[in-house]
XYZ file of C-alpha atoms in Angstrom:
705
model
C 113.334 0.754 -121.302
C 109.592 0.577 -120.629
C 109.405 -2.757 -122.442
C 111.599 -4.447 -119.834
C 110.101 -6.372 -116.907
C 110.344 -4.257 -113.789
C 112.389 -6.983 -112.101
C 115.180 -6.362 -114.586
C 115.412 -2.597 -114.138
C 118.419 -1.965 -111.926
C 119.067 1.771 -112.053
C 119.125 4.988 -113.979
C 121.444 5.490 -116.901
C 122.612 8.373 -118.989
C 124.438 7.971 -122.282
C 127.236 10.336 -123.151
C 129.451 10.162 -126.174
C 132.975 11.532 -125.738
C 134.390 13.756 -128.441
C 136.864 11.005 -129.299
C 134.010 8.660 -130.163
C 131.363 9.292 -132.813
C 128.933 6.345 -132.846
C 128.267 6.380 -136.551
C 129.197 4.318 -139.579
C 131.699 6.973 -140.616
C 133.814 6.426 -137.493
C 133.526 2.672 -137.683
C 136.350 1.300 -135.584
C 136.580 -1.596 -137.985
C 137.824 0.701 -140.668
C 141.266 0.549 -139.080
C 141.328 -3.235 -139.141
C 139.873 -3.684 -142.594
C 136.382 -4.814 -141.538
C 133.802 -2.508 -143.094
C 130.675 -4.586 -143.589
C 128.920 -3.765 -140.307
C 128.198 -0.621 -138.264
C 130.078 0.084 -135.035
C 129.019 2.209 -132.070
C 131.570 3.358 -129.499
C 129.818 4.983 -126.525
C 130.214 5.725 -122.840
C 127.218 5.333 -120.549
C 126.959 6.591 -116.966
C 125.165 4.680 -114.189
C 124.229 6.285 -110.863
C 123.956 4.835 -107.368
C 125.902 1.633 -108.031
C 126.130 -0.755 -105.060
C 129.214 -2.986 -104.762
C 129.291 -6.424 -103.187
C 131.251 -5.287 -100.121
C 128.764 -2.521 -99.290
C 130.294 0.524 -100.965
C 127.965 2.689 -103.036
C 129.184 4.725 -105.994
C 127.546 7.949 -107.069
C 128.335 7.253 -110.691
C 130.150 4.719 -112.878
C 131.125 5.308 -116.500
C 131.083 2.257 -118.771
C 132.732 2.332 -122.168
C 131.335 -0.154 -124.673
C 131.414 -1.043 -128.340
C 128.474 -2.488 -130.279
C 129.424 -4.126 -133.571
C 126.518 -4.936 -135.835
C 122.859 -3.983 -135.573
C 120.327 -4.794 -132.870
C 117.264 -6.449 -134.387
C 113.746 -5.346 -133.484
C 113.421 -7.996 -130.746
C 116.918 -7.194 -129.399
C 117.557 -10.928 -129.102
C 120.531 -11.218 -131.475
C 123.107 -9.900 -128.995
C 126.337 -11.746 -128.270
C 127.886 -10.362 -125.084
C 131.667 -10.850 -125.257
C 133.541 -10.357 -121.971
C 137.199 -9.464 -122.387
C 140.148 -10.890 -120.441
C 142.542 -9.057 -118.089
C 144.072 -6.573 -120.555
C 141.426 -6.800 -123.275
C 139.644 -3.898 -124.916
C 136.153 -3.252 -126.243
C 137.405 -3.949 -129.783
C 136.373 -7.597 -129.690
C 136.561 -8.290 -133.429
C 140.206 -7.184 -133.388
C 141.513 -9.274 -130.497
C 139.316 -12.302 -131.340
C 139.849 -12.211 -135.076
C 138.635 -15.412 -136.695
C 136.038 -16.040 -134.002
C 134.345 -12.692 -134.680
C 133.927 -11.485 -138.243
C 131.869 -11.772 -141.384
C 130.834 -15.430 -141.830
C 132.585 -16.329 -138.558
C 130.978 -18.031 -135.548
C 130.102 -14.609 -134.114
C 129.075 -12.623 -137.162
C 128.478 -8.856 -136.783
C 126.592 -8.856 -140.080
C 123.795 -10.780 -138.325
C 124.653 -10.601 -134.605
C 124.963 -7.493 -132.441
C 128.330 -7.998 -130.739
C 128.533 -6.136 -127.436
C 131.799 -5.763 -125.543
C 132.204 -3.398 -122.586
C 135.348 -2.399 -120.771
C 134.976 -4.106 -117.390
C 134.548 -2.204 -114.148
C 138.025 -1.245 -112.951
C 139.479 -1.204 -116.451
C 141.387 1.620 -118.055
C 139.770 1.763 -121.477
C 137.037 4.279 -120.672
C 135.243 2.546 -117.776
C 135.552 3.859 -114.231
C 138.547 2.393 -112.457
C 141.511 3.312 -110.308
C 144.515 4.850 -111.995
C 148.059 5.869 -111.212
C 146.826 9.468 -111.036
C 143.819 8.594 -108.857
C 144.369 5.210 -107.155
C 141.337 5.696 -104.879
C 138.861 6.456 -107.663
C 137.228 3.063 -107.150
C 137.081 0.995 -103.940
C 137.800 -2.756 -104.095
C 135.428 -4.556 -106.442
C 134.775 -8.155 -107.469
C 133.996 -10.168 -110.572
C 130.423 -10.240 -109.222
C 130.357 -6.437 -109.319
C 131.693 -6.510 -112.878
C 128.885 -8.893 -113.895
C 126.280 -6.666 -112.243
C 127.491 -3.644 -114.184
C 127.193 -5.648 -117.399
C 123.580 -6.454 -116.484
C 122.881 -2.741 -116.060
C 124.401 -2.096 -119.466
C 122.037 -4.667 -121.005
C 119.123 -2.957 -119.257
C 120.120 0.409 -120.664
C 120.141 -1.046 -124.183
C 116.799 -2.804 -123.739
C 118.307 -6.297 -123.922
C 116.593 -8.906 -121.758
C 118.680 -11.994 -122.509
C 121.635 -12.131 -124.934
C 121.806 -14.843 -127.532
C 125.163 -15.826 -125.977
C 127.441 -14.641 -123.180
C 131.066 -15.706 -123.538
C 134.537 -14.911 -122.281
C 137.920 -16.380 -121.449
C 140.166 -16.130 -118.376
C 138.965 -13.080 -116.392
C 136.195 -12.778 -118.986
C 135.219 -16.360 -118.211
C 135.108 -15.627 -114.486
C 132.776 -12.675 -115.084
C 130.646 -14.785 -117.445
C 130.208 -17.386 -114.684
C 129.255 -14.679 -112.194
C 126.746 -13.278 -114.672
C 125.218 -16.750 -115.090
C 124.981 -17.287 -111.327
C 123.616 -13.791 -110.646
C 121.145 -13.598 -113.530
C 120.245 -17.162 -114.581
C 116.993 -16.055 -116.233
C 119.002 -13.817 -118.576
C 121.243 -16.615 -119.843
C 120.172 -18.422 -122.983
C 123.647 -19.882 -123.521
C 127.092 -19.156 -122.076
C 130.603 -20.309 -122.971
C 133.306 -20.003 -120.311
C 136.831 -20.575 -121.617
C 139.843 -21.379 -119.447
C 138.362 -20.027 -116.216
C 137.694 -21.609 -112.804
C 134.648 -21.055 -110.601
C 136.983 -19.875 -107.832
C 140.464 -18.452 -108.156
C 143.092 -21.175 -107.790
C 146.171 -21.174 -105.587
C 148.249 -21.191 -108.771
C 146.412 -18.111 -110.032
C 146.882 -16.316 -106.707
C 150.594 -17.150 -106.824
C 151.085 -15.774 -110.343
C 149.206 -12.612 -109.383
C 151.313 -12.195 -106.237
C 154.473 -12.162 -108.346
C 152.978 -9.637 -110.767
C 151.770 -7.450 -107.910
C 155.255 -7.456 -106.366
C 156.796 -6.597 -109.738
C 154.615 -3.480 -109.967
C 155.378 -2.541 -106.350
C 159.124 -2.771 -106.938
C 159.337 -1.496 -110.504
C 156.650 1.141 -110.585
C 154.048 2.061 -113.155
C 156.284 1.477 -116.177
C 159.076 -1.013 -115.546
C 157.010 -2.819 -112.932
C 153.986 -3.173 -115.189
C 156.188 -4.342 -118.057
C 157.722 -6.993 -115.810
C 154.287 -8.049 -114.569
C 153.155 -8.503 -118.164
C 156.237 -10.595 -118.945
C 155.464 -12.822 -115.958
C 151.862 -13.070 -117.071
C 152.879 -14.095 -120.596
C 154.801 -17.056 -119.171
C 151.646 -18.243 -117.404
C 149.662 -17.938 -120.639
C 151.945 -20.173 -122.726
C 153.522 -23.612 -122.310
C 157.186 -24.674 -122.286
C 156.531 -26.799 -125.376
C 154.952 -23.871 -127.201
C 157.875 -21.584 -126.396
C 160.391 -24.229 -127.477
C 158.600 -24.760 -130.765
C 158.384 -21.074 -131.471
C 161.729 -19.832 -130.167
C 164.061 -22.551 -128.898
C 167.441 -20.895 -128.540
C 167.094 -18.728 -131.641
C 168.574 -15.271 -131.536
C 167.652 -11.973 -133.129
C 169.775 -9.837 -135.393
C 170.923 -8.082 -132.197
C 172.282 -11.409 -130.856
C 169.655 -11.579 -128.129
C 167.426 -14.577 -127.468
C 164.191 -14.108 -129.388
C 162.059 -15.410 -126.521
C 163.472 -12.614 -124.370
C 162.724 -10.064 -127.069
C 159.177 -11.425 -127.363
C 158.601 -10.961 -123.645
C 160.051 -7.459 -123.679
C 157.897 -6.447 -126.647
C 154.755 -7.613 -124.839
C 155.807 -5.770 -121.698
C 156.489 -2.538 -123.554
C 153.270 -2.776 -125.578
C 151.157 -3.116 -122.441
C 152.846 -0.168 -120.732
C 151.979 1.992 -123.734
C 148.227 1.358 -123.349
C 147.498 0.174 -119.800
C 147.505 1.569 -116.280
C 149.452 -0.230 -113.549
C 146.983 0.621 -110.759
C 144.078 -0.641 -112.846
C 146.045 -3.820 -113.574
C 146.567 -4.404 -109.871
C 142.884 -3.813 -109.064
C 141.776 -6.254 -111.766
C 144.014 -9.058 -110.509
C 142.767 -8.304 -106.976
C 139.236 -8.947 -108.241
C 140.416 -12.185 -109.843
C 141.938 -13.334 -106.551
C 138.606 -12.771 -104.745
C 136.651 -14.604 -107.443
C 134.433 -17.370 -106.014
C 131.076 -18.084 -107.653
C 129.907 -20.217 -104.712
C 130.590 -17.508 -102.102
C 127.448 -16.691 -100.060
C 125.357 -18.843 -102.411
C 125.523 -22.176 -100.634
C 128.438 -23.504 -102.669
C 129.188 -24.130 -106.310
C 126.371 -26.552 -107.153
C 123.732 -24.299 -105.626
C 125.141 -21.231 -107.354
C 124.973 -22.730 -110.847
C 122.200 -25.328 -110.585
C 119.609 -23.071 -112.216
C 121.721 -22.436 -115.295
C 124.027 -25.448 -115.640
C 122.169 -26.865 -118.631
C 123.018 -23.710 -120.600
C 126.691 -23.501 -119.612
C 129.677 -24.775 -121.590
C 133.066 -24.883 -119.874
C 136.185 -25.168 -122.030
C 139.252 -26.664 -120.359
C 142.749 -26.615 -121.851
C 145.097 -29.476 -120.902
C 148.517 -28.044 -120.130
C 147.136 -24.632 -119.126
C 149.641 -23.413 -116.522
C 147.314 -20.735 -115.174
C 143.968 -22.547 -114.950
C 144.414 -26.301 -115.569
C 141.642 -28.175 -117.340
C 140.666 -29.890 -114.075
C 139.671 -26.511 -112.571
C 137.120 -26.173 -115.370
C 135.989 -29.778 -115.246
C 135.345 -29.373 -111.505
C 132.658 -26.715 -111.895
C 131.078 -28.239 -115.004
C 130.628 -31.479 -113.070
C 129.158 -29.679 -110.064
C 126.814 -27.624 -112.259
C 125.946 -30.542 -114.578
C 127.146 -28.380 -117.435
C 128.801 -29.266 -120.741
C 132.550 -29.795 -120.584
C 134.650 -29.401 -123.745
C 138.362 -30.127 -123.850
C 140.594 -28.000 -126.067
C 144.059 -29.592 -126.322
C 146.664 -27.110 -127.530
C 150.386 -26.527 -127.387
C 149.570 -22.859 -126.662
C 148.254 -23.469 -123.142
C 146.042 -20.793 -121.562
C 146.169 -18.553 -124.643
C 144.568 -21.289 -126.740
C 141.191 -19.614 -126.202
C 142.568 -16.703 -128.256
C 144.792 -18.612 -130.695
C 142.897 -21.811 -131.567
C 140.316 -19.844 -133.490
C 138.976 -22.719 -135.605
C 138.149 -25.019 -132.709
C 136.950 -22.208 -130.482
C 134.735 -21.037 -133.341
C 133.181 -24.490 -133.577
C 132.344 -24.446 -129.858
C 130.892 -20.942 -130.063
C 128.870 -21.755 -133.189
C 127.398 -24.829 -131.508
C 126.417 -22.790 -128.431
C 124.720 -20.146 -130.582
C 122.830 -22.794 -132.551
C 121.576 -24.371 -129.303
C 120.565 -20.942 -128.011
C 118.519 -20.280 -131.142
C 116.757 -23.637 -130.761
C 115.953 -22.959 -127.112
C 114.552 -19.549 -127.992
C 112.413 -21.030 -130.760
C 110.963 -23.639 -128.389
C 109.115 -20.851 -126.487
C 109.804 -22.610 -123.177
C 110.663 -20.304 -120.253
C 114.413 -19.940 -119.956
C 114.502 -21.145 -116.376
C 112.555 -24.294 -117.278
C 114.885 -25.647 -119.971
C 116.022 -29.051 -118.735
C 118.045 -30.824 -121.407
C 121.588 -30.981 -120.041
C 124.027 -31.868 -122.856
C 126.861 -33.396 -120.787
C 129.844 -34.287 -122.976
C 133.528 -34.828 -122.451
C 134.809 -33.741 -125.835
C 133.779 -32.144 -129.081
C 134.812 -33.028 -132.606
C 133.935 -29.772 -134.319
C 133.557 -29.305 -137.999
C 136.195 -26.724 -138.848
C 136.487 -24.337 -141.702
C 139.228 -24.960 -144.265
C 142.700 -23.546 -143.779
C 142.877 -20.917 -146.490
C 146.173 -20.757 -148.375
C 147.666 -18.280 -150.817
C 150.399 -19.994 -152.863
C 153.128 -17.919 -154.516
C 154.729 -20.061 -157.209
C 153.635 -23.243 -158.945
C 156.914 -24.744 -160.116
C 158.589 -27.909 -158.797
C 157.793 -27.156 -155.146
C 154.424 -25.446 -155.622
C 153.147 -28.125 -157.995
C 154.322 -30.936 -155.715
C 152.661 -29.209 -152.770
C 149.312 -29.144 -154.595
C 149.691 -32.878 -155.239
C 150.403 -33.490 -151.544
C 147.305 -31.495 -150.588
C 145.251 -33.923 -152.662
C 146.902 -37.006 -151.189
C 146.443 -35.674 -147.672
C 142.724 -35.065 -148.275
C 142.297 -38.690 -149.369
C 144.358 -40.257 -146.570
C 143.273 -38.069 -143.623
C 139.534 -37.634 -143.950
C 139.121 -36.031 -140.502
C 141.987 -33.559 -140.868
C 141.301 -29.870 -141.292
C 140.759 -29.333 -145.021
C 143.073 -27.049 -146.959
C 141.698 -24.704 -149.597
C 143.967 -22.852 -152.006
C 142.291 -19.525 -152.703
C 144.945 -18.019 -154.968
C 148.015 -19.231 -156.861
C 150.462 -16.625 -158.141
C 152.265 -17.564 -161.374
C 154.358 -15.665 -163.906
C 152.739 -17.191 -166.986
C 149.009 -17.893 -166.778
C 149.041 -19.691 -170.178
C 151.517 -22.364 -169.158
C 150.024 -25.808 -168.542
C 150.029 -26.703 -164.834
C 148.673 -30.242 -164.374
C 148.980 -30.146 -160.569
C 146.903 -26.977 -160.362
C 144.303 -28.342 -162.783
C 144.020 -31.497 -160.660
C 143.703 -29.450 -157.452
C 140.869 -27.444 -159.010
C 139.141 -30.654 -160.140
C 139.378 -32.054 -156.594
C 137.948 -28.897 -155.058
C 141.211 -28.096 -153.264
C 141.852 -24.946 -155.298
C 139.282 -22.435 -156.464
C 138.499 -22.465 -160.200
C 139.699 -18.859 -160.493
C 142.711 -19.342 -158.201
C 145.392 -18.669 -160.836
C 146.546 -15.021 -160.878
C 149.575 -13.121 -162.182
C 149.278 -9.901 -160.167
C 151.169 -10.178 -156.832
C 149.054 -7.397 -155.317
C 145.975 -9.631 -155.538
C 147.515 -12.583 -153.705
C 146.857 -11.530 -150.114
C 143.562 -10.586 -148.504
C 142.002 -10.701 -145.049
C 140.532 -14.160 -145.646
C 143.958 -15.796 -146.108
C 145.343 -17.812 -143.176
C 148.741 -18.810 -144.611
C 151.000 -17.436 -147.323
C 153.120 -20.204 -148.859
C 156.015 -18.528 -150.638
C 157.555 -20.857 -153.226
C 158.277 -18.342 -155.958
C 161.969 -17.925 -155.149
C 164.190 -14.911 -155.529
C 164.504 -11.981 -153.169
C 162.413 -9.230 -154.767
C 158.742 -10.158 -155.209
C 159.135 -12.860 -152.567
C 160.434 -10.358 -150.012
C 157.568 -7.951 -150.684
C 154.977 -10.701 -150.320
C 156.473 -12.124 -147.125
C 156.886 -8.735 -145.448
C 153.365 -7.693 -146.427
C 151.881 -10.901 -145.047
C 153.740 -10.637 -141.745
C 152.720 -7.009 -141.263
C 149.091 -7.999 -141.811
C 149.294 -10.855 -139.314
C 149.206 -13.630 -141.936
C 151.323 -16.689 -141.148
C 154.127 -17.339 -143.645
C 155.612 -20.653 -144.754
C 158.554 -20.414 -147.145
C 161.218 -22.630 -148.682
C 163.193 -19.636 -149.955
C 166.700 -20.117 -148.626
C 168.067 -17.149 -150.608
C 165.566 -14.769 -149.024
C 166.209 -16.143 -145.544
C 169.967 -16.080 -146.039
C 169.708 -12.402 -146.892
C 166.777 -11.217 -144.717
C 166.048 -14.017 -142.255
C 166.816 -12.131 -139.060
C 164.812 -9.064 -140.108
C 161.829 -11.176 -141.174
C 161.904 -13.116 -137.908
C 161.971 -9.832 -135.982
C 158.968 -8.603 -137.961
C 157.100 -11.843 -137.231
C 157.885 -11.475 -133.554
C 156.685 -7.873 -133.414
C 153.396 -8.724 -135.147
C 153.004 -11.959 -133.157
C 152.903 -13.945 -136.391
C 154.662 -17.172 -137.334
C 157.393 -17.509 -139.941
C 158.151 -21.171 -140.723
C 160.809 -22.368 -143.152
C 161.560 -26.069 -142.667
C 161.610 -26.579 -146.440
C 164.385 -24.015 -146.894
C 167.082 -26.298 -145.500
C 167.642 -29.805 -146.824
C 164.196 -30.830 -148.007
C 162.700 -33.625 -145.927
C 165.229 -33.376 -143.073
C 163.507 -31.695 -140.064
C 166.638 -29.832 -139.020
C 164.993 -26.434 -138.473
C 162.350 -27.908 -136.187
C 165.024 -29.810 -134.258
C 167.168 -26.752 -133.621
C 164.203 -24.468 -132.890
C 162.769 -26.871 -130.335
C 166.066 -27.276 -128.510
C 166.294 -30.983 -129.375
C 169.810 -30.429 -130.725
C 170.925 -29.539 -127.222
C 172.591 -26.600 -125.554
C 175.964 -25.200 -126.546
C 176.138 -26.121 -130.230
C 179.776 -26.091 -131.296
C 179.597 -27.158 -134.932
C 177.165 -27.875 -137.722
C 178.275 -29.528 -140.944
C 176.582 -31.137 -143.858
C 176.012 -32.084 -147.446
C 173.416 -29.388 -147.963
C 172.785 -29.527 -151.699
C 171.253 -32.670 -153.181
C 171.924 -31.562 -156.754
C 175.675 -31.214 -156.278
C 175.824 -34.516 -154.396
C 174.026 -36.292 -157.239
C 176.287 -34.658 -159.850
C 179.462 -35.639 -157.963
C 178.198 -39.198 -157.675
C 177.564 -39.429 -161.424
C 180.989 -37.945 -162.134
C 182.517 -40.589 -159.865
C 180.763 -43.230 -161.977
C 182.438 -41.886 -165.118
C 179.975 -39.345 -166.519
C 181.173 -35.967 -167.666
C 180.105 -32.899 -165.725
C 177.711 -31.863 -168.504
C 176.177 -35.363 -168.681
C 175.743 -35.513 -164.915
C 173.998 -32.137 -164.842
C 171.701 -33.067 -167.734
C 170.645 -36.266 -165.950
C 169.938 -34.349 -162.751
C 167.770 -31.901 -164.679
C 165.856 -34.691 -166.389
C 165.085 -36.306 -163.012
C 163.964 -33.024 -161.443
C 166.983 -32.782 -159.140
C 168.314 -29.622 -160.813
C 166.783 -26.430 -162.148
C 167.049 -25.365 -165.765
C 169.863 -23.078 -164.611
C 171.970 -25.122 -162.148
C 174.438 -22.329 -161.423
C 173.417 -21.767 -157.793
C 173.706 -25.488 -157.037
C 177.065 -26.070 -158.738
C 178.665 -22.856 -157.476
C 177.783 -23.726 -153.899
C 175.569 -20.641 -153.541
C 172.533 -22.759 -152.635
C 174.545 -24.569 -149.972
C 175.808 -21.219 -148.694
C 172.257 -19.900 -148.276
C 171.389 -22.968 -146.225
C 174.579 -22.724 -144.178
C 173.742 -19.116 -143.344
C 170.322 -20.216 -142.091
C 171.853 -23.023 -140.024
C 174.411 -20.644 -138.523
C 171.580 -18.269 -137.646
C 169.580 -21.069 -136.014
C 172.513 -22.704 -134.212
C 174.663 -19.723 -133.242
C 172.302 -16.740 -133.360
C 174.359 -14.878 -135.951
C 172.603 -12.661 -138.487
C 172.745 -14.855 -141.618
C 173.555 -11.896 -143.843
C 176.721 -11.103 -141.848
C 178.273 -14.581 -141.868
C 181.642 -14.680 -143.671
C 181.730 -17.845 -145.794
C 184.679 -19.312 -147.701
C 183.227 -21.158 -150.696
C 184.216 -23.170 -153.726
C 181.731 -25.107 -155.799
C 181.885 -27.700 -158.558
C 183.563 -26.776 -161.827
C 185.417 -28.691 -164.523
C 188.586 -28.851 -162.417
C 186.709 -30.142 -159.372
C 184.873 -32.719 -161.501
C 188.148 -34.000 -162.945
C 189.586 -34.304 -159.419
C 186.464 -36.156 -158.248
C 186.887 -38.639 -161.111
C 190.521 -39.342 -160.148
C 189.612 -39.685 -156.461
C 186.884 -42.201 -157.345
C 189.386 -44.328 -159.303
C 191.504 -44.410 -156.130
C 188.490 -45.698 -154.133
C 187.448 -42.533 -152.300
C 184.785 -39.892 -152.920
C 184.569 -36.096 -153.229
C 181.687 -34.409 -151.421
C 180.748 -30.748 -151.201
C 180.886 -30.272 -147.419
C 179.607 -27.165 -145.666
C 180.539 -26.410 -142.074
C 180.259 -23.691 -139.478
C 182.089 -24.021 -136.174
C 183.289 -22.008 -133.249
C 187.054 -21.614 -133.379
C 188.047 -19.570 -130.364
C 185.926 -16.427 -130.378
C 185.207 -16.622 -134.098
C 182.707 -18.439 -136.264
C 184.406 -20.088 -139.231
C 182.215 -21.086 -142.170
C 183.382 -23.036 -145.197
C 181.898 -24.796 -148.222
C 184.546 -26.840 -149.990
C 184.840 -29.959 -152.153
C 186.362 -32.440 -149.711
C 187.978 -35.848 -150.197
C 186.272 -38.507 -148.093
C 187.581 -42.015 -147.498
C 185.335 -44.800 -148.733
C 184.618 -46.106 -145.211
C 183.422 -42.726 -143.910
C 179.688 -42.175 -143.357
C 179.846 -39.024 -145.521
C 180.924 -41.152 -148.498
C 177.766 -43.238 -148.248
C 175.414 -40.303 -148.777
C 174.015 -41.267 -152.161
C 172.228 -39.480 -154.976
C 170.243 -36.351 -154.116
C 170.356 -37.038 -150.374
C 171.566 -34.578 -147.739
C 173.302 -35.224 -144.427
C 173.672 -32.878 -141.455
C 175.637 -33.368 -138.253
C 175.024 -31.076 -135.285
C 177.524 -31.222 -132.438
C 176.610 -29.749 -129.056
C 177.959 -29.835 -125.540
C 174.846 -31.475 -124.079
C 173.497 -33.699 -126.853
C 176.740 -34.866 -128.447
C 176.507 -35.495 -132.192
C 173.106 -35.690 -133.857
C 172.962 -36.968 -137.428
C 170.175 -36.259 -139.921
C 169.967 -37.760 -143.384
C 167.293 -37.738 -146.061
C 166.280 -36.548 -149.534
C 167.260 -32.948 -150.143
C 166.498 -32.348 -153.809
C 163.301 -32.669 -155.770
C 159.971 -30.943 -155.478
C 158.242 -33.542 -153.303
C 160.955 -33.609 -150.642
C 160.787 -29.848 -150.171
C 157.011 -29.754 -150.556
C 156.682 -32.349 -147.788
C 158.584 -30.076 -145.419
C 156.425 -27.120 -146.484
C 153.253 -29.142 -145.844
C 154.508 -30.074 -142.374
C 154.930 -26.372 -141.592
C 151.484 -25.512 -142.955
C 149.620 -28.013 -140.767
C 151.828 -27.535 -137.684
C 150.148 -25.953 -134.642
């Protein structure tokens, strides 16, 4: 403490470590989340004689904080991360991808400091349901002042970076305005300089919910309301649409209820109310001569990140203060809305990394912090992003075609986020795999990517599991493991989804992870995306289709005079049929897809759907030949429709007149018709068999945001 300038000493401090926290490597909080390459200190410090903005003075204030990483000798490698409304001190857990080894904020070289804000309920002094008067009204300015005292107690003059989003962004702005000489660089994400009318309105609804519902139901409802302000209608449609859970409830409703219940289990309703009160009073320009005057001394070191479509704090509310302060403005477009500052980790990482690099350069210049005058005013950033890291299970028709598409995409879209295949799980490592060899040669796959042990496929550095191995044993284990670990899953496995789809979707919802499966139903036809987004309309009454390209191709060849065996052999030679075509010819493949469609369209658990099915056998083939001579066609038609109170599902060889649109579905193509009360009949048609058709749908899921 004696090394600090006297002007920066703002009070006495005493450190105390609760019995629940042992600030040593052995109790590293990262051990629970898998990160073990840096030390972690969890401590509580007590400050005395704390003055609040409105004139109250507090005898003591406890502040709980976590320090991840090691302070260097100069104590100038600190990144101060300020959490949002319900955040915790465990910054590397809730900002995974932005904070981590080799990430933009790297605890192996930075000292990452995150304190529970004044008024919080994670160890810092604040009001509670048991003691609502434990803390008088406070402001974001008070929260920033307490953070400054924490820095003093740790001997930190000026952090390398101060950053935060939402409430954390508000406090970051207040810190910059209150202590400009202590700011080397600051990033404020999705936060205004003064609370907006929209923000006040959302908070009023949440406050009323708590008043009416109490500490449990009221807080849960407040959280559900808050979640709606953090996301966009488009994002919710893409993720949920009208999909239902295995309990026949809308998944978006379940998602909201899960978030409400999770918050109640770890948060205090009175603290929540006090924090949103502080947000409502937030105004950086208050008593400072306005916004420009408040931030003029530090504007050249501020970056404001605005998110178009943010329902809580629109991008214009960020652009307003960056313009007034002559600060850097960065736009972060995202379907996620306000929560993009937590979810768009690649682009946020690029912004953070750039701010840290500029901070290092400023520090190296030896110019006084207050005298730095090189304002980098921009309107957008094109960050260089790290590759999307993929684990691929299976390298057959679909997996091999997907590797080829990765290569073509890299050549055609030079500015797109690169894809790197870290591991490829195969059954036989000795088998020649030209697509994998080419991917390795192009630098898309690692030279040692090929593995045969499923337990080695997934690790913390994987972003997406692509499951293309098929079956319902190993595939199920891999998918469930990935979802539990928060790894996004893309699969084309219609058998697994037909059997476990509802349970896997529920698991993805609980872990807030995505499960995408466009390639599981009809190859290149984007039917899953259409139904999920609500584009198929409300009140779907029937879905029908030619769902299996192999059987359609075989029936067409039979109609032309080929025997069933000849037709199947030709389909296999062209890659339209597997070595064992039983699932295609029996109609089992079509049934798996129909179960998924029924789940998507009607909310029924796919495993419980009762399906009447008959496939293609010698008798059916002979009938199809006779029908063709008479000028008509036989197609294997699948359908699921509401008939009264029941869902009736059938897959049957059906005679179609030659002038019917179904008769004109040629070769390995599929056709789907969705009938709804609001959208009428929507028709989809496209290639449904072959590795590239399915791989194209898988690729679309991988790169979707």
